[in-house]
PDB file of C-alpha atoms in Angstrom:
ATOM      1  CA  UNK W   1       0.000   0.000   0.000  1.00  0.00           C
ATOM      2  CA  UNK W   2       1.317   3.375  -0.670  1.00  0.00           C
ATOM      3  CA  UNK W   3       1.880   6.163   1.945  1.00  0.00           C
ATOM      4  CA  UNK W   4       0.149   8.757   1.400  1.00  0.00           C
ATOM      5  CA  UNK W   5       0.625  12.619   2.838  1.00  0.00           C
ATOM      6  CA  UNK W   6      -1.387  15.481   4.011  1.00  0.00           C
ATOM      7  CA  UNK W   7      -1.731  18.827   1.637  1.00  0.00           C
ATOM      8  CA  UNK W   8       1.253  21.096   3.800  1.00  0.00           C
ATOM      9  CA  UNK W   9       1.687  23.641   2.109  1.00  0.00           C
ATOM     10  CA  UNK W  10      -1.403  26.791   1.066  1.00  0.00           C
ATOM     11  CA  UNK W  11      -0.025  26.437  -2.377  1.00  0.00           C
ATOM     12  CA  UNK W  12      -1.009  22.948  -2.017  1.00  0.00           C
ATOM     13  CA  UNK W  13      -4.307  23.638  -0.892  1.00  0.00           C
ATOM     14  CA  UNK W  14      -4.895  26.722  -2.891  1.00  0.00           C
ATOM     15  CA  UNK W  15      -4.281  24.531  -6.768  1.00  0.00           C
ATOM     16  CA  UNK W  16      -6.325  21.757  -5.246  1.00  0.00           C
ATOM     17  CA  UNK W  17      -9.106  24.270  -4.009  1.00  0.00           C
ATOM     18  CA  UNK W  18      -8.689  25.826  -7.428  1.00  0.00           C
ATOM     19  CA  UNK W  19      -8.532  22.777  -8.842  1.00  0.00           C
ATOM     20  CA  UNK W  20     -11.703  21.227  -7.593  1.00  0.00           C
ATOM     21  CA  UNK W  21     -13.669  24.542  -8.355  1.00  0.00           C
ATOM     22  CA  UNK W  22     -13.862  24.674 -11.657  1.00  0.00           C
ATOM     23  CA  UNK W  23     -13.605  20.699 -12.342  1.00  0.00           C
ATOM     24  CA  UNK W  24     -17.311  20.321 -10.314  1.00  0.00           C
ATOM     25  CA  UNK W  25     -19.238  21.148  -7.638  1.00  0.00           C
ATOM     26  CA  UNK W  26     -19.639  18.020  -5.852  1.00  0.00           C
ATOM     27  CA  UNK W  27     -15.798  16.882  -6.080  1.00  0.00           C
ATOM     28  CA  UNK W  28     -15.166  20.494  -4.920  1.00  0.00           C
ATOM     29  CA  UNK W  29     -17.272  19.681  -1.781  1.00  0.00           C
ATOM     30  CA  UNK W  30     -15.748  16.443  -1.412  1.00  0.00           C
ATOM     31  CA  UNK W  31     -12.380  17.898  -1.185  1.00  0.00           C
ATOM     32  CA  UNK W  32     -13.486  21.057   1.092  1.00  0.00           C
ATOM     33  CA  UNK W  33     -15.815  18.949   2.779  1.00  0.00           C
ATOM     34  CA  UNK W  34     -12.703  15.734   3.318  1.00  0.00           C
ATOM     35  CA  UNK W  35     -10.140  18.693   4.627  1.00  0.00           C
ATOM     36  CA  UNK W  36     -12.155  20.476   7.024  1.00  0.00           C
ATOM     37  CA  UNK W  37     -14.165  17.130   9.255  1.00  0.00           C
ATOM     38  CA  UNK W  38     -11.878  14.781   9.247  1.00  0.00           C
ATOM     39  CA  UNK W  39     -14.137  11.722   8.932  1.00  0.00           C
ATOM     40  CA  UNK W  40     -12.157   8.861   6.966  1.00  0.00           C
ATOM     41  CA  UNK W  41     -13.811   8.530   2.923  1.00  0.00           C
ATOM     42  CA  UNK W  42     -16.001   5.731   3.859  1.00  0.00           C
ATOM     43  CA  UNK W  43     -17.669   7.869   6.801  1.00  0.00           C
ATOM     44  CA  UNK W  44     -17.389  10.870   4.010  1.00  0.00           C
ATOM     45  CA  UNK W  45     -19.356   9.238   1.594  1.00  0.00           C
ATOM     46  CA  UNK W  46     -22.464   7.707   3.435  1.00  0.00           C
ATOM     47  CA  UNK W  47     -23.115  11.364   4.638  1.00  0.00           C
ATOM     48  CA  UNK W  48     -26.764  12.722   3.301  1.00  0.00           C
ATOM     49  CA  UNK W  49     -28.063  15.828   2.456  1.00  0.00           C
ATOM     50  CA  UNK W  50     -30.197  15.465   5.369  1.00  0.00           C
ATOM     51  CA  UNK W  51     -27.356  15.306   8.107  1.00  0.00           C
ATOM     52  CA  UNK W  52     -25.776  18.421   6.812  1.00  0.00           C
ATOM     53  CA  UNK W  53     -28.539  20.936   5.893  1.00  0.00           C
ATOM     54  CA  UNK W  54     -29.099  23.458   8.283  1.00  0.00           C
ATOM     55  CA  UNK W  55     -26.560  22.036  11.383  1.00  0.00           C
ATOM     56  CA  UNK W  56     -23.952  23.107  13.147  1.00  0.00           C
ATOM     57  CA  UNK W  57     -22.425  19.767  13.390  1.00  0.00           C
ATOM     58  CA  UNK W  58     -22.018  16.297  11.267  1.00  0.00           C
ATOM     59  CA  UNK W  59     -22.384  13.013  13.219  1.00  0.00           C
ATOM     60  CA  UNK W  60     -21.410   9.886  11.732  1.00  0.00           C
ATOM     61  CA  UNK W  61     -21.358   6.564  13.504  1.00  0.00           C
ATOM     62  CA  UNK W  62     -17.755   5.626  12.048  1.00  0.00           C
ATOM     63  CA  UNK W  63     -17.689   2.391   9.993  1.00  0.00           C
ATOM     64  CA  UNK W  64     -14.438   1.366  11.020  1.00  0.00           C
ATOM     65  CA  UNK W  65     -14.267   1.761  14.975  1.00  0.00           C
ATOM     66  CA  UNK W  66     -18.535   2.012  15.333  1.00  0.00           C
ATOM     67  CA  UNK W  67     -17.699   5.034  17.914  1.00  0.00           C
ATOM     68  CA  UNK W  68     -20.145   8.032  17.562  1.00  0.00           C
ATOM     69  CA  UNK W  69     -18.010  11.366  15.757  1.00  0.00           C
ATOM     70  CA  UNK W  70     -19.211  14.346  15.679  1.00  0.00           C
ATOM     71  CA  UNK W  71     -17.250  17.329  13.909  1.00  0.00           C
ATOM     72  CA  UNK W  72     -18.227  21.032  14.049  1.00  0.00           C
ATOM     73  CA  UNK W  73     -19.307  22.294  10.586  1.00  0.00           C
ATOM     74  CA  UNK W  74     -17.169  25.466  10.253  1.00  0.00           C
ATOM     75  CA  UNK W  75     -18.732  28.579   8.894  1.00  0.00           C
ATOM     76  CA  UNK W  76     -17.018  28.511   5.601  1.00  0.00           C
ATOM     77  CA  UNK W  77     -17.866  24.782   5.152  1.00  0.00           C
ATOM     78  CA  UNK W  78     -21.482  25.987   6.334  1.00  0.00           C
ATOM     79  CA  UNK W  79     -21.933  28.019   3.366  1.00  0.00           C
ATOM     80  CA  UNK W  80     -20.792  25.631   0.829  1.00  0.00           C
ATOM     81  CA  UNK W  81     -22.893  22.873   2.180  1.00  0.00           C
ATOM     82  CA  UNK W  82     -25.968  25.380   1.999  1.00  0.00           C
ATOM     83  CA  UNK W  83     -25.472  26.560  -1.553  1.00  0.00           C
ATOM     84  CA  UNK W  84     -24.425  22.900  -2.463  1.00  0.00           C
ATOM     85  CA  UNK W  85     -28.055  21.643  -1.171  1.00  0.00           C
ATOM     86  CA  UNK W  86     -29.955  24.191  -2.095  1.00  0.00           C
ATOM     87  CA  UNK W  87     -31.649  21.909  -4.913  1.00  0.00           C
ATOM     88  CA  UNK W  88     -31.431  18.907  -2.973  1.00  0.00           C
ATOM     89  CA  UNK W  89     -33.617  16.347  -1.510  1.00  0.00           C
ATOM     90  CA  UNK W  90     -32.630  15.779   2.273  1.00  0.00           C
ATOM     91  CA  UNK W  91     -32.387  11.905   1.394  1.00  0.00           C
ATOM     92  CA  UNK W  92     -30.225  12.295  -1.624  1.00  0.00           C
ATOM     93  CA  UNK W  93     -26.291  11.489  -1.390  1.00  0.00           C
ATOM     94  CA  UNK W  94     -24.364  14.621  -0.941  1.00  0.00           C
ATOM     95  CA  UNK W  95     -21.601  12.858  -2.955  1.00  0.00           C
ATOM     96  CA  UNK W  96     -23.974  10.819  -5.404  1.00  0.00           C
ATOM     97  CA  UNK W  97     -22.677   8.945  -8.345  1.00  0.00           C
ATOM     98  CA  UNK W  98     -23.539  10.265 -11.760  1.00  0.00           C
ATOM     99  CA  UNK W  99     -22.953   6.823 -13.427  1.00  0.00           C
ATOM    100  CA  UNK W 100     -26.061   5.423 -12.517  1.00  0.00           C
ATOM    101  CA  UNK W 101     -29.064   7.914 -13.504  1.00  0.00           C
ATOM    102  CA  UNK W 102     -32.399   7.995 -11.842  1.00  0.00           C
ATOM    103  CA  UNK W 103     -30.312   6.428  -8.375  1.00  0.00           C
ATOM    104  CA  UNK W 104     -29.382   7.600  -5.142  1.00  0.00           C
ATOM    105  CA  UNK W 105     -25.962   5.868  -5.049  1.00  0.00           C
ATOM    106  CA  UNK W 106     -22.824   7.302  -3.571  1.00  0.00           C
ATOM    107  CA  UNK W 107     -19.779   7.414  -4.955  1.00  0.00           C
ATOM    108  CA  UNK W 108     -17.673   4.330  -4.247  1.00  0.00           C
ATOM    109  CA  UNK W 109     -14.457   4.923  -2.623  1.00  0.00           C
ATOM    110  CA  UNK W 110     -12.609   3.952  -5.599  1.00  0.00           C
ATOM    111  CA  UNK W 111     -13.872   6.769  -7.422  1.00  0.00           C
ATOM    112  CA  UNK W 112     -13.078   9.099  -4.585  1.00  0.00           C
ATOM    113  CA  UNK W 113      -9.757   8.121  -4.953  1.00  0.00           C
ATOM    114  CA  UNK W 114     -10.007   8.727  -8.499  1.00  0.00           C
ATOM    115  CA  UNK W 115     -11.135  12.174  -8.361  1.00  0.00           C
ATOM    116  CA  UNK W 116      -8.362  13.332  -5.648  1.00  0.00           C
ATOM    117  CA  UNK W 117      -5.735  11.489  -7.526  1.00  0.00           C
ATOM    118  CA  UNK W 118      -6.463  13.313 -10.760  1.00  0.00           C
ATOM    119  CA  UNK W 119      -6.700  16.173  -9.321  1.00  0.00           C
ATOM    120  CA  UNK W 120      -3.293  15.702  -7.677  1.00  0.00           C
ATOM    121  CA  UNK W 121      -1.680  15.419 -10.651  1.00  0.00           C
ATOM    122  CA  UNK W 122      -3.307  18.224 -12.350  1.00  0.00           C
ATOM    123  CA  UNK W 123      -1.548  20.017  -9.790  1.00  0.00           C
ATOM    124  CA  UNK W 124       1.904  18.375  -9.695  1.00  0.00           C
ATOM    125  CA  UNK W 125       1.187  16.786  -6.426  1.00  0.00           C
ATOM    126  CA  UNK W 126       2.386  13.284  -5.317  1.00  0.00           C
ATOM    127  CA  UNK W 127       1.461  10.478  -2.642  1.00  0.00           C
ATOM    128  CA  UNK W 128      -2.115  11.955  -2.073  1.00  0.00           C
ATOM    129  CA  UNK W 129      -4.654   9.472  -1.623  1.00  0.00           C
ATOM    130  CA  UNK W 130      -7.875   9.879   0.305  1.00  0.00           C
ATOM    131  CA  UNK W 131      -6.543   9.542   4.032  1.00  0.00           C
ATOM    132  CA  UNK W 132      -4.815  12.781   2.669  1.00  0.00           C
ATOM    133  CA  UNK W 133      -8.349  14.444   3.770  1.00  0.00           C
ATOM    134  CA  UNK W 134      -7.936  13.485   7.337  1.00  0.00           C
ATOM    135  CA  UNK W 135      -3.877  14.081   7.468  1.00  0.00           C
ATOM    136  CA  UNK W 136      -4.451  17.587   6.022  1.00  0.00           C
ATOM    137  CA  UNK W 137      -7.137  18.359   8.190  1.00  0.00           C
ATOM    138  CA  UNK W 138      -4.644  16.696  11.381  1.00  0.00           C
ATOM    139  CA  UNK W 139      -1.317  18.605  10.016  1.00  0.00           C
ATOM    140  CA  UNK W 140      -2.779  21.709   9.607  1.00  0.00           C
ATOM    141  CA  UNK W 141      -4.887  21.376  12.945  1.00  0.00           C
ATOM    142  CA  UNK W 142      -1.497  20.669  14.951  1.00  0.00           C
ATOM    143  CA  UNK W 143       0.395  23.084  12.925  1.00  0.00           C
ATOM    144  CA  UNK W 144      -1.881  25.911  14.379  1.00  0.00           C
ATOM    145  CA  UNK W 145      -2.764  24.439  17.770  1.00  0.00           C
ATOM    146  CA  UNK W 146       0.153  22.539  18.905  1.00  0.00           C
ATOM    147  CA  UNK W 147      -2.320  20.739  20.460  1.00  0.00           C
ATOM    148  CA  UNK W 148      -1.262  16.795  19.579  1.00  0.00           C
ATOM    149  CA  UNK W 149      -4.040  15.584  22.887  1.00  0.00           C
ATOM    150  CA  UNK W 150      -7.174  16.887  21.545  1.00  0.00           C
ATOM    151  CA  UNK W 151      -6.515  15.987  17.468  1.00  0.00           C
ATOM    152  CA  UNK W 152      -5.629  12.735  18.959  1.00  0.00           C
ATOM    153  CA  UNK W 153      -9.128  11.877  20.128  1.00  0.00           C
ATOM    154  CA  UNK W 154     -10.619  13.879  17.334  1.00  0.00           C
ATOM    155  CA  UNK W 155      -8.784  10.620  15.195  1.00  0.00           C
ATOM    156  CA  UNK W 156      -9.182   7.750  17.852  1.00  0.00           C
ATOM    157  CA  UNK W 157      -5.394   7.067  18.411  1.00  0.00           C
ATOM    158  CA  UNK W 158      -4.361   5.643  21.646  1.00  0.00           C
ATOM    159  CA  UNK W 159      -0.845   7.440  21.733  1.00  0.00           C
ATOM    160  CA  UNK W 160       0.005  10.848  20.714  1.00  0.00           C
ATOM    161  CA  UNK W 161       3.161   9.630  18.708  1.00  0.00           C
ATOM    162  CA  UNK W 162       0.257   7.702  16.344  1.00  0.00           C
ATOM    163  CA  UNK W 163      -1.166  10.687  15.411  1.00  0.00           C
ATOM    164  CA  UNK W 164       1.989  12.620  14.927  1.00  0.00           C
ATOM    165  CA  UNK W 165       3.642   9.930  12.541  1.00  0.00           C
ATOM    166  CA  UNK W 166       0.201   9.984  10.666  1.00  0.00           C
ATOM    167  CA  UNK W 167      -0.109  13.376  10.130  1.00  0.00           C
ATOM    168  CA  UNK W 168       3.242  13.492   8.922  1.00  0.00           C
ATOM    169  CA  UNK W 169       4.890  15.833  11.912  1.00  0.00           C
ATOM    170  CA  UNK W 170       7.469  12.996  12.803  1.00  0.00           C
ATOM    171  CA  UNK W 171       8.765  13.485   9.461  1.00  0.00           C
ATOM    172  CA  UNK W 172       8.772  17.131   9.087  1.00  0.00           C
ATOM    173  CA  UNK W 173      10.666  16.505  11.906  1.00  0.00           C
ATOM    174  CA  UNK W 174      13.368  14.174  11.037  1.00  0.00           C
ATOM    175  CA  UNK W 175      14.058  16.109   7.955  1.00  0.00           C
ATOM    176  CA  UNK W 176      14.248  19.432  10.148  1.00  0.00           C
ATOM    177  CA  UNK W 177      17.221  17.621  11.745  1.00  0.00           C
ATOM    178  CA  UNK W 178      18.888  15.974   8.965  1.00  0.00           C
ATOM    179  CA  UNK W 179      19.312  19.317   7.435  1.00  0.00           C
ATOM    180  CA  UNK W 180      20.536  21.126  10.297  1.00  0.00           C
ATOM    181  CA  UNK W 181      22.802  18.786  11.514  1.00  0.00           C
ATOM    182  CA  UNK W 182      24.447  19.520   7.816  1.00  0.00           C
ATOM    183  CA  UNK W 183      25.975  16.484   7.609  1.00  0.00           C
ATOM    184  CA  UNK W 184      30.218  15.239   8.162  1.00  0.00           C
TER     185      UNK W 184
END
């Protein structure tokens, strides 16, 4: 399986953002939407119109661990959501497949991966897949906060060096080293 890494840098996020704009609507919120709660694609995906519209917070019952999540729906992501379902049914797919017509169907994780990976290397970006969502949304989190204790149980890790290695920090951080140690 290949690694994959979280978006660091705002040029990163800016092409992507740009990216994702002008390609469609609904891969533009599954980007936004992937970066800013965190849920793993599976969770991402089941998500309706319904459990969006008009909240202040998404709840998911996580496939993977069955735990209860809830994020906070940030007012940026707010407004996106609420143009995005404007038109919509509250039972219809926010992220519904266009391959089968007349369906409610999401997109299947495979073609999530698809749309990120394209867009990746539309923008010259490598080893993005779609945990990228939740290690951009971790990195940039700990980045700003420092706080490695509270994005910890925002991701169900056990251990704080988990979640650092996953988002990429114990990295950053080797490298940091490497290069000021200079070498012999």
């Amino acid at each position: 399986m290949e690694f994959v890494e979280p978006l660091r840098t705002q040029e990163e996020l800016d092409a992507m953002n740009y990216y994702f704009k002008n390609r469609s609507e609904r891969d533009y919120l599954l980007f936004y939407m992937g970066i800013n709660v965190a849920f793993r694609i599976s969770d991402l995906l089941g998500l309706k119109v319904g459990d969006v519209r008009g909240r202040d917070k998404v709840r998911r019952r996580e496939m993977k661990t069955g735990k209860l999540r809830e994020m906070i729906i940030l007012p940026k992501l707010k407004r996106v959501l609420e143009e995005y379902c404007t038109d919509k049914e509250d039972e219809e797919y926010l992220f519904k497949s266009t391959r089968y017509k007349n369906s409610n169907r999401p997109i299947t994780r495979t073609q999530a991966y698809r749309i990120l990976k394209t867009g990746a290397r539309e923008c010259g970006i490598k080893n993005i897949g779609t945990h990228s969502f939740r290690k951009t949304f971790g990195y940039h989190f700990y980045k700003e906060s420092k706080d490695v204790v509270t994005l910890m149980k925002l991701f169900n890790h056990h251990d704080p060096s988990i979640t650092l290695r996953y988002i990429g920090i114990e990295r950053d951080e080797m490298s940091k080293a490497v290069k000021k140690w200079g070498g012999l």
